[in-house]
Tab-separated table of C-alpha atoms and ligand atoms in Angstrom:
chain	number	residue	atom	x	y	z
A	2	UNK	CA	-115.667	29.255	43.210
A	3	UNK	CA	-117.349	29.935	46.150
A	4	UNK	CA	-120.405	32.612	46.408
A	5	UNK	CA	-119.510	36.218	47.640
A	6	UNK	CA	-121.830	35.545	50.947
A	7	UNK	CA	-120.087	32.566	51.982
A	8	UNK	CA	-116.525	33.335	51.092
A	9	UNK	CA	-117.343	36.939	52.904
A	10	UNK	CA	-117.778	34.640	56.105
A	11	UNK	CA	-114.696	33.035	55.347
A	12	UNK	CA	-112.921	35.920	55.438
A	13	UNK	CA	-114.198	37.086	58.874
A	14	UNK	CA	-114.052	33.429	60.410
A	15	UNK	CA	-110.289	33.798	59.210
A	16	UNK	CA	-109.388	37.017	60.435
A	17	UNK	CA	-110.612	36.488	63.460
A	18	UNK	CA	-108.770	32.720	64.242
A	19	UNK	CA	-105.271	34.783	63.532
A	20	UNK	CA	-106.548	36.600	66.391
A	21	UNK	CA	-107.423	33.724	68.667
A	22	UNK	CA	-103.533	32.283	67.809
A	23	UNK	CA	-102.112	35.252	69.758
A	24	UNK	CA	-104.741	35.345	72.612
A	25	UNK	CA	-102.171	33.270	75.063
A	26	UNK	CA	-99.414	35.925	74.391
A	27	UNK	CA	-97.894	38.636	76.406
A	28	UNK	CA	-97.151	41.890	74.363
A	29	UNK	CA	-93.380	41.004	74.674
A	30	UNK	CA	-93.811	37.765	72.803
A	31	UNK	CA	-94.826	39.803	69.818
A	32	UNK	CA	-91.538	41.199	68.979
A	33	UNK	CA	-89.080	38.494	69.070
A	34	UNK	CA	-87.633	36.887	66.401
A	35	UNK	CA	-84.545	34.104	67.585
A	36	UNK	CA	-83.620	33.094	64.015
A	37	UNK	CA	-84.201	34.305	60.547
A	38	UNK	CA	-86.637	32.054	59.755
A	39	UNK	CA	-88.868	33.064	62.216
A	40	UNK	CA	-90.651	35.931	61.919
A	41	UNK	CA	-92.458	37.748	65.035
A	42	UNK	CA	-95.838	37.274	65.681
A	43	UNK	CA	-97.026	41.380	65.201
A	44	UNK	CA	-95.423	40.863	61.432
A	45	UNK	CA	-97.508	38.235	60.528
A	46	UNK	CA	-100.407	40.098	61.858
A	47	UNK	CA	-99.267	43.274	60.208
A	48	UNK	CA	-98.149	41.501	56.820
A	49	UNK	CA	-101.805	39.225	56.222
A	50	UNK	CA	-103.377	42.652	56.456
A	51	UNK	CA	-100.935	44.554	53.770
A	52	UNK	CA	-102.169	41.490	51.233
A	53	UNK	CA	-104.831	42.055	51.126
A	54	UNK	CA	-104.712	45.577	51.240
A	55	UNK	CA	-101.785	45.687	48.338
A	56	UNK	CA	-103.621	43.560	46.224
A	57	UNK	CA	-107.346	44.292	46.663
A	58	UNK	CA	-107.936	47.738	48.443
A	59	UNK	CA	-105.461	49.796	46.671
A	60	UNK	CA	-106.212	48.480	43.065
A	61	UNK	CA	-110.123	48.093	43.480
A	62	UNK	CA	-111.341	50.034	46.099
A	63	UNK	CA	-112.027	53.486	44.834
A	64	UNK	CA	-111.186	56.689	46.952
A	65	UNK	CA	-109.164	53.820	49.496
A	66	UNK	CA	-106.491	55.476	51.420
A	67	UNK	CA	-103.778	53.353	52.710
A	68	UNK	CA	-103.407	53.106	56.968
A	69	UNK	CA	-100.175	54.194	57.011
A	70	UNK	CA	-97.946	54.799	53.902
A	71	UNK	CA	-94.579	53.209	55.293
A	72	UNK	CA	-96.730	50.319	56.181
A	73	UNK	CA	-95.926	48.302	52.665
A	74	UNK	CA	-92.205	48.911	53.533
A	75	UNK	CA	-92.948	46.889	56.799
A	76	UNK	CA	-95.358	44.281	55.994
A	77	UNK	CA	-94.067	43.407	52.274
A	78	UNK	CA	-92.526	39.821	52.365
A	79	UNK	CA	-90.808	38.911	49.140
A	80	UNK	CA	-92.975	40.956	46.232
A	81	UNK	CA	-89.951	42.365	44.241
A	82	UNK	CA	-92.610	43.920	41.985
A	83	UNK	CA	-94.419	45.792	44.965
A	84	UNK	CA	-90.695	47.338	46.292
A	85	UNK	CA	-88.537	48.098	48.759
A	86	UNK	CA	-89.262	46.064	52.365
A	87	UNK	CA	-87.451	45.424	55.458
A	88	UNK	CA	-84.749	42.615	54.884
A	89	UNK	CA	-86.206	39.446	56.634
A	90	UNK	CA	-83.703	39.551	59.318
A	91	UNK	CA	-84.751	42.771	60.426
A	92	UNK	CA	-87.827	42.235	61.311
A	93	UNK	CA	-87.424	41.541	65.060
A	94	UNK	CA	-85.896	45.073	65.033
A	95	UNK	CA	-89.178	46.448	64.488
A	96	UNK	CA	-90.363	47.896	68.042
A	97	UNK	CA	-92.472	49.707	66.144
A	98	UNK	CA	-95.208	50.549	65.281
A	99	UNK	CA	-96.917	49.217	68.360
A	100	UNK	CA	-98.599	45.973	68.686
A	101	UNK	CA	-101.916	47.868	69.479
A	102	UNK	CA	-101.305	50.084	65.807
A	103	UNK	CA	-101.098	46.394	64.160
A	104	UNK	CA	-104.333	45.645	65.325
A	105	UNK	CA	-106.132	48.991	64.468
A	106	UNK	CA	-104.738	48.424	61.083
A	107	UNK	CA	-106.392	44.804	61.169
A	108	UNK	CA	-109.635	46.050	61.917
A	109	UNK	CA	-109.470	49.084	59.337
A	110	UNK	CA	-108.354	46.867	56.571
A	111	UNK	CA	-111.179	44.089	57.327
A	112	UNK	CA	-113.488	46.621	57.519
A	113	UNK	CA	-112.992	48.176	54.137
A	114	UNK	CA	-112.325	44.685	52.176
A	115	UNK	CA	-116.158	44.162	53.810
A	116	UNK	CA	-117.236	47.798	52.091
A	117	UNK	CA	-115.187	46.634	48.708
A	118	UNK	CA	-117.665	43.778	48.558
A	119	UNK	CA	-120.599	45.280	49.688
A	120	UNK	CA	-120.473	47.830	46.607
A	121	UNK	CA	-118.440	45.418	44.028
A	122	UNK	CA	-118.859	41.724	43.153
A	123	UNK	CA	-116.979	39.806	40.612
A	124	UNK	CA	-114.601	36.590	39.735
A	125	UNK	CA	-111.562	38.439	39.505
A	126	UNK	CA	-112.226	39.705	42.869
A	127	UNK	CA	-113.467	36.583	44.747
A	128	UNK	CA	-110.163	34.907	43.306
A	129	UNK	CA	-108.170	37.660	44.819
A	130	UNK	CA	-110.493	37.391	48.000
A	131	UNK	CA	-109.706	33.586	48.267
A	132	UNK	CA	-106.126	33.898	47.439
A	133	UNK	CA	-105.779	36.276	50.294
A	134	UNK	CA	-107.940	33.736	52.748
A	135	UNK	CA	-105.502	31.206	52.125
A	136	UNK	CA	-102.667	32.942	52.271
A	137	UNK	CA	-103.718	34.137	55.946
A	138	UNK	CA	-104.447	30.617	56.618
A	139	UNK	CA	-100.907	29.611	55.814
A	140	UNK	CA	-99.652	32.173	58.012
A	141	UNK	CA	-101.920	31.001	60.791
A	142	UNK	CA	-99.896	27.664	60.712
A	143	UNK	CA	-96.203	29.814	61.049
A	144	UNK	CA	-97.798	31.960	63.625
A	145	UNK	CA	-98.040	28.433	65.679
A	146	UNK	CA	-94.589	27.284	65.047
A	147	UNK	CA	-93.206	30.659	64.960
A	148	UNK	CA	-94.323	30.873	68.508
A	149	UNK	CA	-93.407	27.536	69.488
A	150	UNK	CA	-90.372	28.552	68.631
A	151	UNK	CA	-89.874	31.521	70.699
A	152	UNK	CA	-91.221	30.522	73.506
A	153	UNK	CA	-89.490	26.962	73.147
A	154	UNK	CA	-86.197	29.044	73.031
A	155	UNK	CA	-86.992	31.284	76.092
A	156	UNK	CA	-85.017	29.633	78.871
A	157	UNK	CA	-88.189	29.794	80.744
A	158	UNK	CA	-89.844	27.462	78.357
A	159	UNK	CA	-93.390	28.978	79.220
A	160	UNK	CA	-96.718	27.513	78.191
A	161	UNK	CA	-98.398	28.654	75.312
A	162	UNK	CA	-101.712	26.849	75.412
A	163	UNK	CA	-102.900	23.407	77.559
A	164	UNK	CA	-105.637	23.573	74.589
A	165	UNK	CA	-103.298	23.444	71.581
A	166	UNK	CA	-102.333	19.479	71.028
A	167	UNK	CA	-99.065	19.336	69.272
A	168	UNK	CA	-98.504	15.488	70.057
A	169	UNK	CA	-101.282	13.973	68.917
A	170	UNK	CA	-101.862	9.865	68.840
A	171	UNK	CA	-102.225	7.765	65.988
A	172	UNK	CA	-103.581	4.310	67.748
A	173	UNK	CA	-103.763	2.024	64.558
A	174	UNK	CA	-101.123	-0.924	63.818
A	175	UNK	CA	-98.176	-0.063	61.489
A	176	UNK	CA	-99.163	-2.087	58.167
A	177	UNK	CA	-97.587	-2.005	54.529
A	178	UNK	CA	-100.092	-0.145	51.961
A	179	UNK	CA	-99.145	-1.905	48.182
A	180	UNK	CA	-99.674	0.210	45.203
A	181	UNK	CA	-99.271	-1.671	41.797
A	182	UNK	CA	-97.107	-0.711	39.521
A	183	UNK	CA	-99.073	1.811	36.816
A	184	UNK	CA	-99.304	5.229	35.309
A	185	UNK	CA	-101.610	7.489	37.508
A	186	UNK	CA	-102.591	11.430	37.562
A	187	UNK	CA	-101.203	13.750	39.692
A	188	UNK	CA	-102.239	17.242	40.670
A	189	UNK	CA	-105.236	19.196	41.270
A	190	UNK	CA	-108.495	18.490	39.737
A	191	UNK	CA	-111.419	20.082	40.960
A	192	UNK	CA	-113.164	23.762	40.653
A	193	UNK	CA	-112.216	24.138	44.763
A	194	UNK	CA	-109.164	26.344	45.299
A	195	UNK	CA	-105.567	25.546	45.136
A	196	UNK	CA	-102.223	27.398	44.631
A	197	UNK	CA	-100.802	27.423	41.317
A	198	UNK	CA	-97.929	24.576	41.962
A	199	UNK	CA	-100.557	21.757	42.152
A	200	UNK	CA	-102.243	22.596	38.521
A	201	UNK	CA	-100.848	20.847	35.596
A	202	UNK	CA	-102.269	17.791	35.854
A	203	UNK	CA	-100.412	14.961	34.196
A	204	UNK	CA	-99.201	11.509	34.349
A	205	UNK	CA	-96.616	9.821	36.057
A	206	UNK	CA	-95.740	6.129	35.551
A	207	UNK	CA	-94.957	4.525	39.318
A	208	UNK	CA	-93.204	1.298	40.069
A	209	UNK	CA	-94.829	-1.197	42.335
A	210	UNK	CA	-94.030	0.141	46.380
A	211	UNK	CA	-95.232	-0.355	49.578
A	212	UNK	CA	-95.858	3.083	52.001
A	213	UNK	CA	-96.296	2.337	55.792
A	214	UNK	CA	-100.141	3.428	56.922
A	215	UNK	CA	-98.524	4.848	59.701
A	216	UNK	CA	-95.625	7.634	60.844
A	217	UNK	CA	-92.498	6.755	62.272
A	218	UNK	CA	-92.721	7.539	66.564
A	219	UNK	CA	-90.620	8.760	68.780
A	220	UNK	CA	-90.140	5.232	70.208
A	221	UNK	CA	-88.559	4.589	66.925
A	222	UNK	CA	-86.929	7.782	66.245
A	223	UNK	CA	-85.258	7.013	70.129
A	224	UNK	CA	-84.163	3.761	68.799
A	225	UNK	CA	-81.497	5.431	65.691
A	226	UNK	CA	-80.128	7.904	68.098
A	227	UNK	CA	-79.236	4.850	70.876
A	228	UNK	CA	-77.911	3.369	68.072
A	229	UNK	CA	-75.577	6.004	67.035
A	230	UNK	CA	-77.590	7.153	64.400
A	231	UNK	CA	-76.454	10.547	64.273
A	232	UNK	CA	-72.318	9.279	64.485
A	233	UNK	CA	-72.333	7.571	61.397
A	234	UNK	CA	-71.207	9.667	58.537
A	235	UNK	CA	-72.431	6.192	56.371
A	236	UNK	CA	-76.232	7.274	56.894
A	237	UNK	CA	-76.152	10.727	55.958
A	238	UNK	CA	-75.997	12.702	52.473
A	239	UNK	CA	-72.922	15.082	52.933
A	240	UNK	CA	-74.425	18.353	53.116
A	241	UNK	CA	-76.105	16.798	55.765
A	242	UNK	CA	-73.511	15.867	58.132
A	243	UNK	CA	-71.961	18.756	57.675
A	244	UNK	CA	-75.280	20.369	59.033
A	245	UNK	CA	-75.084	17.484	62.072
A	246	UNK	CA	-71.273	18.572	62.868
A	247	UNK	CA	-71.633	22.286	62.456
A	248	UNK	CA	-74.412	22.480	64.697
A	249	UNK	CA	-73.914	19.789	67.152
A	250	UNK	CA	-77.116	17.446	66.454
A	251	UNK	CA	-77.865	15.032	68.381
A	252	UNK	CA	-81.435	14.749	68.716
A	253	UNK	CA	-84.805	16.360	67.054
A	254	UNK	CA	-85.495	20.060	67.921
A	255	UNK	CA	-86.891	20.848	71.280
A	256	UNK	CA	-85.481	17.513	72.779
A	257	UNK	CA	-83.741	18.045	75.978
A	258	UNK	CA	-81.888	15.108	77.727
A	259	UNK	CA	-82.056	15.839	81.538
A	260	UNK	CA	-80.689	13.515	84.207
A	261	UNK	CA	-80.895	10.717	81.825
A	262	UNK	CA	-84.272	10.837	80.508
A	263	UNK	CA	-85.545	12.611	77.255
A	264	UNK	CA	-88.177	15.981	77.662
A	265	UNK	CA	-89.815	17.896	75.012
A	266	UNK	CA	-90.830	21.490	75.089
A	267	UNK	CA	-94.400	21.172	73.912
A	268	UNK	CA	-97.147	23.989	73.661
A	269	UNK	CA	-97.765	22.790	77.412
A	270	UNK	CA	-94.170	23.758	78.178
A	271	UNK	CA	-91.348	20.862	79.007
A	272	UNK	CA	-92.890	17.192	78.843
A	273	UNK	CA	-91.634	14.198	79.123
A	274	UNK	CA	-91.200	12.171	75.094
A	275	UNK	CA	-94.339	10.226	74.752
A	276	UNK	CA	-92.660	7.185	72.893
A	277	UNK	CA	-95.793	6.138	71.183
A	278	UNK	CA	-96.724	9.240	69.520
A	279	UNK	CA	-95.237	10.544	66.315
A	280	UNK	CA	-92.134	11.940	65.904
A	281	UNK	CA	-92.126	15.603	64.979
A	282	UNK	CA	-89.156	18.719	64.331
A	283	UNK	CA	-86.691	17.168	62.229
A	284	UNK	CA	-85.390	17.862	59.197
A	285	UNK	CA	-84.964	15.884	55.744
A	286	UNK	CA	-81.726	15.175	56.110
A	287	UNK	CA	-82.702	13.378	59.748
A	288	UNK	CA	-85.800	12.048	57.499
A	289	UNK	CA	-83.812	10.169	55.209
A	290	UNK	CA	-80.762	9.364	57.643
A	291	UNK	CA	-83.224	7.542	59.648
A	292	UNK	CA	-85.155	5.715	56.317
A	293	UNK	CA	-81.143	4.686	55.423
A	294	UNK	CA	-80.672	3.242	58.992
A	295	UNK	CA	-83.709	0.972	58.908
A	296	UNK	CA	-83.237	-0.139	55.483
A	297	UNK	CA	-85.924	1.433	53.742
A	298	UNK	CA	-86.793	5.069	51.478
A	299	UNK	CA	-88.793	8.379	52.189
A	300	UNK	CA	-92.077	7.744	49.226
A	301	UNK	CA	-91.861	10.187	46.287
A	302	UNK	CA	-94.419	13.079	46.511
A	303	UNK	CA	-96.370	10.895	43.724
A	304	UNK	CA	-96.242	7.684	45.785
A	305	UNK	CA	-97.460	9.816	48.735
A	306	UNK	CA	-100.060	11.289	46.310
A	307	UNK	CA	-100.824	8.349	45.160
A	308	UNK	CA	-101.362	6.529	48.492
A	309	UNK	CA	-103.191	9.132	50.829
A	310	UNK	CA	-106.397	7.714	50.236
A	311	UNK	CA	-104.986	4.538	52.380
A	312	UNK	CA	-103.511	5.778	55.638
A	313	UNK	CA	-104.474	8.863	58.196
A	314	UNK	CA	-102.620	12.229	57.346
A	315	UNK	CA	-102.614	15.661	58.445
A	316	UNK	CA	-100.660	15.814	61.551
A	317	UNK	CA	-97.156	16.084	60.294
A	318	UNK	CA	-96.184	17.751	57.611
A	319	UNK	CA	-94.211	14.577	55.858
A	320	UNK	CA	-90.650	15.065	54.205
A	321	UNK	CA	-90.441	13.496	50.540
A	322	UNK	CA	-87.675	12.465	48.727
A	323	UNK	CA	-89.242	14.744	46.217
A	324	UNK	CA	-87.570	18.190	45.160
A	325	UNK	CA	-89.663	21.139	44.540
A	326	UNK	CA	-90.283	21.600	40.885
A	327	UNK	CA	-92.803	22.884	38.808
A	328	UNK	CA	-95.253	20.427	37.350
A	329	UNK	CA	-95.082	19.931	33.266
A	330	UNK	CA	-97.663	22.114	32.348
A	331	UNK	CA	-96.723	24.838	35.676
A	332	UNK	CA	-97.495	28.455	34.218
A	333	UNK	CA	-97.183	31.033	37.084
A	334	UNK	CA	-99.371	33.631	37.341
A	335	UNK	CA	-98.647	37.089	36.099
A	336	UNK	CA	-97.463	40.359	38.072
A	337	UNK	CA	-96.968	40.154	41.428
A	338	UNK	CA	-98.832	37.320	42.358
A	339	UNK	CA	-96.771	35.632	40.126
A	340	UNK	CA	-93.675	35.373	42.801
A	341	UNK	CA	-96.292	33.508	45.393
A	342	UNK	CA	-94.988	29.868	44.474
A	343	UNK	CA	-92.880	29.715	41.178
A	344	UNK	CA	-89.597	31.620	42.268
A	345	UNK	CA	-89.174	28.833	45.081
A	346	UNK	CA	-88.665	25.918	42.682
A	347	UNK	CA	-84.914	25.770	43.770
A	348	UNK	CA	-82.872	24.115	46.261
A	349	UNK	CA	-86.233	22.598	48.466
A	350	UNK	CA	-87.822	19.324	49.220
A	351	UNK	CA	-92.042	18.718	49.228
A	352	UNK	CA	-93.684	17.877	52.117
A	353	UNK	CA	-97.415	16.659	52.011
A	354	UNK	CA	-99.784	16.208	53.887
A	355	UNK	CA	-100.886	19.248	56.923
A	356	UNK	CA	-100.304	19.451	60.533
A	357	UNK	CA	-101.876	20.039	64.153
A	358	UNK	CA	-101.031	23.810	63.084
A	359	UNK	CA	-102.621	23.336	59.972
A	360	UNK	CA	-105.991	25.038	60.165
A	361	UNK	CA	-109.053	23.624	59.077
A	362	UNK	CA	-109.967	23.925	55.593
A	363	UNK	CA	-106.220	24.722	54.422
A	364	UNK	CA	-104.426	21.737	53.128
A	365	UNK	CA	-105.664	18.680	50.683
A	366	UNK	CA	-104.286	15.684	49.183
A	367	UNK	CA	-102.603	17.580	46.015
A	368	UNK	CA	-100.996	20.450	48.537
A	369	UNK	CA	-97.469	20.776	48.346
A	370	UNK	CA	-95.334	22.241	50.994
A	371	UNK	CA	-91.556	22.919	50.488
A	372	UNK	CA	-88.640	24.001	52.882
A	373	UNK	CA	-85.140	23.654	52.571
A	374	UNK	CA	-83.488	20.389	53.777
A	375	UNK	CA	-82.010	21.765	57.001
A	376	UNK	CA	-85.365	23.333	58.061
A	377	UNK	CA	-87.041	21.464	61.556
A	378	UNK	CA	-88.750	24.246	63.103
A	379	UNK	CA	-92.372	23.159	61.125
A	380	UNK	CA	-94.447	20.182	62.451
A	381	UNK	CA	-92.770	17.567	60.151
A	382	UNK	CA	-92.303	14.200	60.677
A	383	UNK	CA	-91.859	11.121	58.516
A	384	UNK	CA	-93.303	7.998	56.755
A	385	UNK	CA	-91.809	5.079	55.399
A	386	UNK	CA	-91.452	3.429	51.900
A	387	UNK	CA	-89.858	0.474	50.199
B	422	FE2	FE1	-96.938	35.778	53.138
């Protein structure tokens, strides 16, 4: 647990980074949202603030009156517990309120969490303070692909930031990491903060594997699509190529073949495919097609766990062959903080690791990401096992 002081600054350091996301944007980028899974930038502005004001200010704060009372309507996500909310698809239709009463409510809400703590200091509410942290910090990483995303589907394809590098290089040699056969621990074991899906620490017993030190490029990637890759039914689970037929696949999100050659829309707008540099914006089911076609396996999430402390990680979030499910001893928390995780544990794969939109201080070796399988619109990527 970290002291009030410090995890005050944390708080403010984190507020205002959300902040610095949306600096490159015009006021129309705020609104948009292109697909359900996407929600507009002013939301996740608007809904980081309600959390902490649902969960902290209106329970603790004495005498605390709310910003706006139709507010938790907006800015609710999924909390059946806290009520009625604006279905998820609807939330591009929200014109209102303005961008500018998003940000008033920002400041009011960070300004009375910082009274809360001045007068009151306790566990219970430094756990609620840190849950809310991270939970901002986790919507700092959507803000970045959500807005990749809508201005990667803006037939402009404008530039969001020269600064931001979503292509980074990894410069070492591809090598095999061996792991021996044996029964090791798995999940989160320290006093430092994590959700509740990594607790429940327990063994797993692991065959001998190897897991490549490295993540598979776009060079490589290029090689299974010339190949045919994404024609052969043979490589892919069915639900899969369905998803490849239905919706035309034929390369990674945000490719674009033009006059022969293959572009990328990047946070520096259209680029050409840097072959060296790893492969990002696919989904499992182009994960594992591509493991099939070269004759190896996407690693476990225990392999993966297992293995970190041997390879680079962190930018791509990496696709496992694991589903989500609650660890043996999983016990979610109760009322509505409860729904955060454990009401997820269906239907999705884990992906560990972070990405270039994870921000600092947010992920760690025991995190575990989910999405469902058809799902490319996050930094992911892949890495090999056999
Ligand atoms: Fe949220």
């Amino acid at each position: 647990m970290i002291l009030t002081d410090s995890l005050l600054d944390f708080f403010l350091e984190t507020r205002k980074h959300t902040e610095s996301i949306c600096e490159p944007l015009e006021i129309e980028d705020y609104v948009v949202q292109p697909v359900v899974d996407v929600s507009p930038p002013k939301w996740h502005l608007g809904h980081t603030t309600w959390f902490f004001e649902e969960f902290i200010l209106k329970p603790h704060l004495q005498g605390y009156t709310q910003f706006d009372d139709d507010f938790s309507f907006v800015f609710n996500s999924y909390y059946e517990t806290v009520g009625k909310r604006v279905v998820r698809s609807d939330r591009g239709n929200l014109s209102r309120p303005s961008v500018n009463q998003v940000y008033a409510y920002r400041k009011y809400v960070t300004e009375n969490i910082q009274k809360l703590f001045e007068i009151t200091q306790n566990s219970e509410l430094n756990s609620l303070l840190e849950i809310g942290i991270h939970h901002e910090k986790q919507h700092q990483e959507l803000l970045l692909t959500d807005i990749k995303y809508i201005l990667g589907n803006n037939p402009l394809l404008p530039v969001y930031s020269v600064q931001f590098q979503d292509h980074p290089v990894e410069s070492h040699n591809q090598e095999w990491v061996t792991v021996e056969e044996g029964i090791y621990n798995i999940g989160h074991d320290s006093e430092d903060f994590c959700y509740d899906n990594e607790l429940g620490r327990h063994k797993v017993f692991l065959h001998s594997y190897e897991i490549s030190n490295k993540l598979v490029t776009n060079g490589e990637f290029l090689e299974f699509i010339d190949d045919g890759g994404y024609q052969r039914f043979d490589l892919w689970h069915a639900e899969g190529w369905d998803w490849v037929n239905q919706n035309n696949i034929s390369a990674p999100l945000y490719w674009h073949q033009i006059e022969g050659e293959w572009n990328h829309y990047t946070s520096k707008g259209l680029q050409k495919v840097d072959m060296a540099t790893p492969l990002t914006h696919i989904s499992y089911f182009e994960a594992f097609a591509y493991a099939q076609w070269k004759g190896h396996r996407l690693p476990t999430e225990f392999e993966w766990e297992v293995a970190q402390a041997y390879f680079p990680w962190g930018k791509r979030w990496e696709w496992t062959e694991s589903a989500y499910l609650p660890y043996p001893k999983y016990k979610k928390a109760d009322g509505a903080l409860g729904e955060y995780n454990g009401k997820f544990m269906v239907n999705q794969k884990v992906l560990r690791g972070g990405s270039v939109a994870t921000p600092e201080k947010h992920t760690r070796h025991t995190y575990r990401n989910f999405f469902h399988p058809q799902l490319r619109w996050q930094f992911t990527g892949l890495r090999l096992a056999k």
